[in-house]
Amino acid sequence: MNVYHEVANCLSEIHWSVQTIAREVGIQDMKYFYRIFKEKCGMTPKEFRHPQVT
């Protein structure tokens, strides 16, 4: 399992902050985390956790 798959699972199932989840997987730089998460998943962690229904 890659880190971003693990993060996505945590965002879906655990009510920790995004910052706590990032640190749990070893990422300290939040700007880097948000940028890479968006590149890999096509949305920010917040958008992933709370998708907008249109």
PDB file of N, CA and C in Angstrom:
ATOM      1  N   MET A   1       0.848  -1.178   0.000  1.00  0.00           N
ATOM      2  CA  MET A   1       0.000   0.000   0.000  1.00  0.00           C
ATOM      3  C   MET A   1       0.891   1.239   0.000  1.00  0.00           C
ATOM      4  N   ASN A   2       0.597   2.187  -0.884  1.00  0.00           N
ATOM      5  CA  ASN A   2       1.409   3.393  -0.894  1.00  0.00           C
ATOM      6  C   ASN A   2       0.910   4.387   0.151  1.00  0.00           C
ATOM      7  N   VAL A   3       1.707   5.374   0.424  1.00  0.00           N
ATOM      8  CA  VAL A   3       1.410   6.341   1.482  1.00  0.00           C
ATOM      9  C   VAL A   3       0.101   7.072   1.220  1.00  0.00           C
ATOM     10  N   TYR A   4      -0.161   7.452  -0.014  1.00  0.00           N
ATOM     11  CA  TYR A   4      -1.356   8.243  -0.303  1.00  0.00           C
ATOM     12  C   TYR A   4      -2.616   7.398  -0.244  1.00  0.00           C
ATOM     13  N   HIS A   5      -2.521   6.121  -0.516  1.00  0.00           N
ATOM     14  CA  HIS A   5      -3.656   5.223  -0.320  1.00  0.00           C
ATOM     15  C   HIS A   5      -3.950   5.101   1.171  1.00  0.00           C
ATOM     16  N   GLU A   6      -2.896   4.984   1.963  1.00  0.00           N
ATOM     17  CA  GLU A   6      -3.040   4.918   3.417  1.00  0.00           C
ATOM     18  C   GLU A   6      -3.645   6.215   3.960  1.00  0.00           C
ATOM     19  N   VAL A   7      -3.181   7.355   3.466  1.00  0.00           N
ATOM     20  CA  VAL A   7      -3.714   8.648   3.887  1.00  0.00           C
ATOM     21  C   VAL A   7      -5.190   8.754   3.517  1.00  0.00           C
ATOM     22  N   ALA A   8      -5.544   8.347   2.300  1.00  0.00           N
ATOM     23  CA  ALA A   8      -6.936   8.401   1.870  1.00  0.00           C
ATOM     24  C   ALA A   8      -7.811   7.550   2.781  1.00  0.00           C
ATOM     25  N   ASN A   9      -7.340   6.375   3.158  1.00  0.00           N
ATOM     26  CA  ASN A   9      -8.102   5.542   4.091  1.00  0.00           C
ATOM     27  C   ASN A   9      -8.280   6.239   5.427  1.00  0.00           C
ATOM     28  N   CYS A  10      -7.225   6.863   5.929  1.00  0.00           N
ATOM     29  CA  CYS A  10      -7.310   7.577   7.202  1.00  0.00           C
ATOM     30  C   CYS A  10      -8.282   8.749   7.124  1.00  0.00           C
ATOM     31  N   LEU A  11      -8.243   9.485   6.015  1.00  0.00           N
ATOM     32  CA  LEU A  11      -9.158  10.613   5.858  1.00  0.00           C
ATOM     33  C   LEU A  11     -10.611  10.147   5.845  1.00  0.00           C
ATOM     34  N   SER A  12     -10.843   8.967   5.296  1.00  0.00           N
ATOM     35  CA  SER A  12     -12.201   8.433   5.207  1.00  0.00           C
ATOM     36  C   SER A  12     -12.689   7.831   6.517  1.00  0.00           C
ATOM     37  N   GLU A  13     -11.778   7.221   7.270  1.00  0.00           N
ATOM     38  CA  GLU A  13     -12.197   6.399   8.401  1.00  0.00           C
ATOM     39  C   GLU A  13     -11.831   6.941   9.778  1.00  0.00           C
ATOM     40  N   ILE A  14     -10.871   7.841   9.853  1.00  0.00           N
ATOM     41  CA  ILE A  14     -10.373   8.323  11.146  1.00  0.00           C
ATOM     42  C   ILE A  14     -10.618   9.822  11.234  1.00  0.00           C
ATOM     43  N   HIS A  15     -11.050  10.284  12.363  1.00  0.00           N
ATOM     44  CA  HIS A  15     -11.376  11.702  12.535  1.00  0.00           C
ATOM     45  C   HIS A  15     -10.206  12.522  13.073  1.00  0.00           C
ATOM     46  N   TRP A  16      -8.990  12.178  12.643  1.00  0.00           N
ATOM     47  CA  TRP A  16      -7.806  12.959  12.984  1.00  0.00           C
ATOM     48  C   TRP A  16      -7.712  14.137  12.033  1.00  0.00           C
ATOM     49  N   SER A  17      -6.970  15.153  12.447  1.00  0.00           N
ATOM     50  CA  SER A  17      -6.724  16.281  11.551  1.00  0.00           C
ATOM     51  C   SER A  17      -5.828  15.825  10.394  1.00  0.00           C
ATOM     52  N   VAL A  18      -5.880  16.572   9.310  1.00  0.00           N
ATOM     53  CA  VAL A  18      -5.022  16.274   8.168  1.00  0.00           C
ATOM     54  C   VAL A  18      -3.557  16.355   8.586  1.00  0.00           C
ATOM     55  N   GLN A  19      -3.226  17.329   9.408  1.00  0.00           N
ATOM     56  CA  GLN A  19      -1.850  17.481   9.876  1.00  0.00           C
ATOM     57  C   GLN A  19      -1.402  16.264  10.684  1.00  0.00           C
ATOM     58  N   THR A  20      -2.247  15.744  11.531  1.00  0.00           N
ATOM     59  CA  THR A  20      -1.907  14.563  12.321  1.00  0.00           C
ATOM     60  C   THR A  20      -1.689  13.352  11.422  1.00  0.00           C
ATOM     61  N   ILE A  21      -2.543  13.188  10.438  1.00  0.00           N
ATOM     62  CA  ILE A  21      -2.406  12.066   9.507  1.00  0.00           C
ATOM     63  C   ILE A  21      -1.094  12.188   8.727  1.00  0.00           C
ATOM     64  N   ALA A  22      -0.788  13.388   8.251  1.00  0.00           N
ATOM     65  CA  ALA A  22       0.461  13.602   7.508  1.00  0.00           C
ATOM     66  C   ALA A  22       1.659  13.232   8.373  1.00  0.00           C
ATOM     67  N   ARG A  23       1.653  13.666   9.603  1.00  0.00           N
ATOM     68  CA  ARG A  23       2.774  13.350  10.501  1.00  0.00           C
ATOM     69  C   ARG A  23       2.854  11.854  10.783  1.00  0.00           C
ATOM     70  N   GLU A  24       1.729  11.193  10.888  1.00  0.00           N
ATOM     71  CA  GLU A  24       1.721   9.749  11.138  1.00  0.00           C
ATOM     72  C   GLU A  24       2.385   8.967  10.001  1.00  0.00           C
ATOM     73  N   VAL A  25       2.294   9.498   8.782  1.00  0.00           N
ATOM     74  CA  VAL A  25       2.940   8.821   7.649  1.00  0.00           C
ATOM     75  C   VAL A  25       4.319   9.394   7.351  1.00  0.00           C
ATOM     76  N   GLY A  26       4.798  10.282   8.232  1.00  0.00           N
ATOM     77  CA  GLY A  26       6.170  10.758   8.125  1.00  0.00           C
ATOM     78  C   GLY A  26       6.376  12.036   7.342  1.00  0.00           C
ATOM     79  N   ILE A  27       5.327  12.797   7.071  1.00  0.00           N
ATOM     80  CA  ILE A  27       5.465  14.046   6.323  1.00  0.00           C
ATOM     81  C   ILE A  27       5.246  15.212   7.275  1.00  0.00           C
ATOM     82  N   GLN A  28       6.266  16.057   7.410  1.00  0.00           N
ATOM     83  CA  GLN A  28       6.199  17.191   8.329  1.00  0.00           C
ATOM     84  C   GLN A  28       5.809  18.498   7.634  1.00  0.00           C
ATOM     85  N   ASP A  29       6.120  18.634   6.364  1.00  0.00           N
ATOM     86  CA  ASP A  29       5.875  19.865   5.613  1.00  0.00           C
ATOM     87  C   ASP A  29       4.467  19.814   5.014  1.00  0.00           C
ATOM     88  N   MET A  30       3.561  20.605   5.582  1.00  0.00           N
ATOM     89  CA  MET A  30       2.161  20.545   5.149  1.00  0.00           C
ATOM     90  C   MET A  30       1.960  21.070   3.721  1.00  0.00           C
ATOM     91  N   LYS A  31       2.713  22.087   3.305  1.00  0.00           N
ATOM     92  CA  LYS A  31       2.590  22.579   1.925  1.00  0.00           C
ATOM     93  C   LYS A  31       2.950  21.468   0.946  1.00  0.00           C
ATOM     94  N   TYR A  32       4.034  20.780   1.242  1.00  0.00           N
ATOM     95  CA  TYR A  32       4.453  19.650   0.401  1.00  0.00           C
ATOM     96  C   TYR A  32       3.374  18.576   0.406  1.00  0.00           C
ATOM     97  N   PHE A  33       2.856  18.239   1.572  1.00  0.00           N
ATOM     98  CA  PHE A  33       1.832  17.202   1.686  1.00  0.00           C
ATOM     99  C   PHE A  33       0.604  17.544   0.840  1.00  0.00           C
ATOM    100  N   TYR A  34       0.087  18.763   0.979  1.00  0.00           N
ATOM    101  CA  TYR A  34      -1.099  19.164   0.214  1.00  0.00           C
ATOM    102  C   TYR A  34      -0.823  19.120  -1.286  1.00  0.00           C
ATOM    103  N   ARG A  35       0.352  19.630  -1.702  1.00  0.00           N
ATOM    104  CA  ARG A  35       0.690  19.657  -3.134  1.00  0.00           C
ATOM    105  C   ARG A  35       0.769  18.250  -3.708  1.00  0.00           C
ATOM    106  N   ILE A  36       1.468  17.357  -3.027  1.00  0.00           N
ATOM    107  CA  ILE A  36       1.633  15.995  -3.523  1.00  0.00           C
ATOM    108  C   ILE A  36       0.320  15.227  -3.459  1.00  0.00           C
ATOM    109  N   PHE A  37      -0.454  15.407  -2.392  1.00  0.00           N
ATOM    110  CA  PHE A  37      -1.754  14.735  -2.300  1.00  0.00           C
ATOM    111  C   PHE A  37      -2.634  15.150  -3.476  1.00  0.00           C
ATOM    112  N   LYS A  38      -2.657  16.442  -3.780  1.00  0.00           N
ATOM    113  CA  LYS A  38      -3.476  16.920  -4.903  1.00  0.00           C
ATOM    114  C   LYS A  38      -2.990  16.356  -6.231  1.00  0.00           C
ATOM    115  N   GLU A  39      -1.672  16.262  -6.419  1.00  0.00           N
ATOM    116  CA  GLU A  39      -1.130  15.660  -7.643  1.00  0.00           C
ATOM    117  C   GLU A  39      -1.551  14.202  -7.771  1.00  0.00           C
ATOM    118  N   LYS A  40      -1.495  13.462  -6.674  1.00  0.00           N
ATOM    119  CA  LYS A  40      -1.789  12.023  -6.700  1.00  0.00           C
ATOM    120  C   LYS A  40      -3.281  11.728  -6.758  1.00  0.00           C
ATOM    121  N   CYS A  41      -4.089  12.535  -6.061  1.00  0.00           N
ATOM    122  CA  CYS A  41      -5.515  12.214  -5.903  1.00  0.00           C
ATOM    123  C   CYS A  41      -6.449  13.147  -6.665  1.00  0.00           C
ATOM    124  N   GLY A  42      -5.923  14.248  -7.203  1.00  0.00           N
ATOM    125  CA  GLY A  42      -6.751  15.159  -7.981  1.00  0.00           C
ATOM    126  C   GLY A  42      -7.572  16.123  -7.146  1.00  0.00           C
ATOM    127  N   MET A  43      -7.353  16.132  -5.833  1.00  0.00           N
ATOM    128  CA  MET A  43      -8.059  17.053  -4.946  1.00  0.00           C
ATOM    129  C   MET A  43      -7.260  17.192  -3.657  1.00  0.00           C
ATOM    130  N   THR A  44      -7.570  18.227  -2.899  1.00  0.00           N
ATOM    131  CA  THR A  44      -6.880  18.415  -1.624  1.00  0.00           C
ATOM    132  C   THR A  44      -7.416  17.412  -0.604  1.00  0.00           C
ATOM    133  N   PRO A  45      -6.695  17.215   0.492  1.00  0.00           N
ATOM    134  CA  PRO A  45      -7.208  16.328   1.537  1.00  0.00           C
ATOM    135  C   PRO A  45      -8.575  16.774   2.062  1.00  0.00           C
ATOM    136  N   LYS A  46      -8.772  18.083   2.206  1.00  0.00           N
ATOM    137  CA  LYS A  46     -10.062  18.592   2.684  1.00  0.00           C
ATOM    138  C   LYS A  46     -11.172  18.275   1.685  1.00  0.00           C
ATOM    139  N   GLU A  47     -10.906  18.471   0.399  1.00  0.00           N
ATOM    140  CA  GLU A  47     -11.889  18.157  -0.630  1.00  0.00           C
ATOM    141  C   GLU A  47     -12.182  16.648  -0.646  1.00  0.00           C
ATOM    142  N   PHE A  48     -11.160  15.842  -0.417  1.00  0.00           N
ATOM    143  CA  PHE A  48     -11.331  14.382  -0.377  1.00  0.00           C
ATOM    144  C   PHE A  48     -12.229  13.998   0.785  1.00  0.00           C
ATOM    145  N   ARG A  49     -11.989  14.603   1.947  1.00  0.00           N
ATOM    146  CA  ARG A  49     -12.735  14.266   3.148  1.00  0.00           C
ATOM    147  C   ARG A  49     -14.183  14.765   3.073  1.00  0.00           C
ATOM    148  N   HIS A  50     -14.391  15.939   2.449  1.00  0.00           N
ATOM    149  CA  HIS A  50     -15.721  16.540   2.384  1.00  0.00           C
ATOM    150  C   HIS A  50     -16.061  16.883   0.938  1.00  0.00           C
ATOM    151  N   PRO A  51     -16.356  15.872   0.126  1.00  0.00           N
ATOM    152  CA  PRO A  51     -16.639  16.144  -1.290  1.00  0.00           C
ATOM    153  C   PRO A  51     -17.911  16.973  -1.438  1.00  0.00           C
ATOM    154  N   GLN A  52     -17.882  17.858  -2.424  1.00  0.00           N
ATOM    155  CA  GLN A  52     -19.051  18.671  -2.745  1.00  0.00           C
ATOM    156  C   GLN A  52     -19.979  17.891  -3.660  1.00  0.00           C
ATOM    157  N   VAL A  53     -21.227  17.842  -3.312  1.00  0.00           N
ATOM    158  CA  VAL A  53     -22.224  17.163  -4.145  1.00  0.00           C
ATOM    159  C   VAL A  53     -22.862  18.208  -5.030  1.00  0.00           C
ATOM    160  N   THR A  54     -22.832  17.939  -6.350  1.00  0.00           N
ATOM    161  CA  THR A  54     -23.425  18.907  -7.282  1.00  0.00           C
ATOM    162  C   THR A  54     -24.642  18.347  -7.932  1.00  0.00           C
TER     163      THR A  54
END
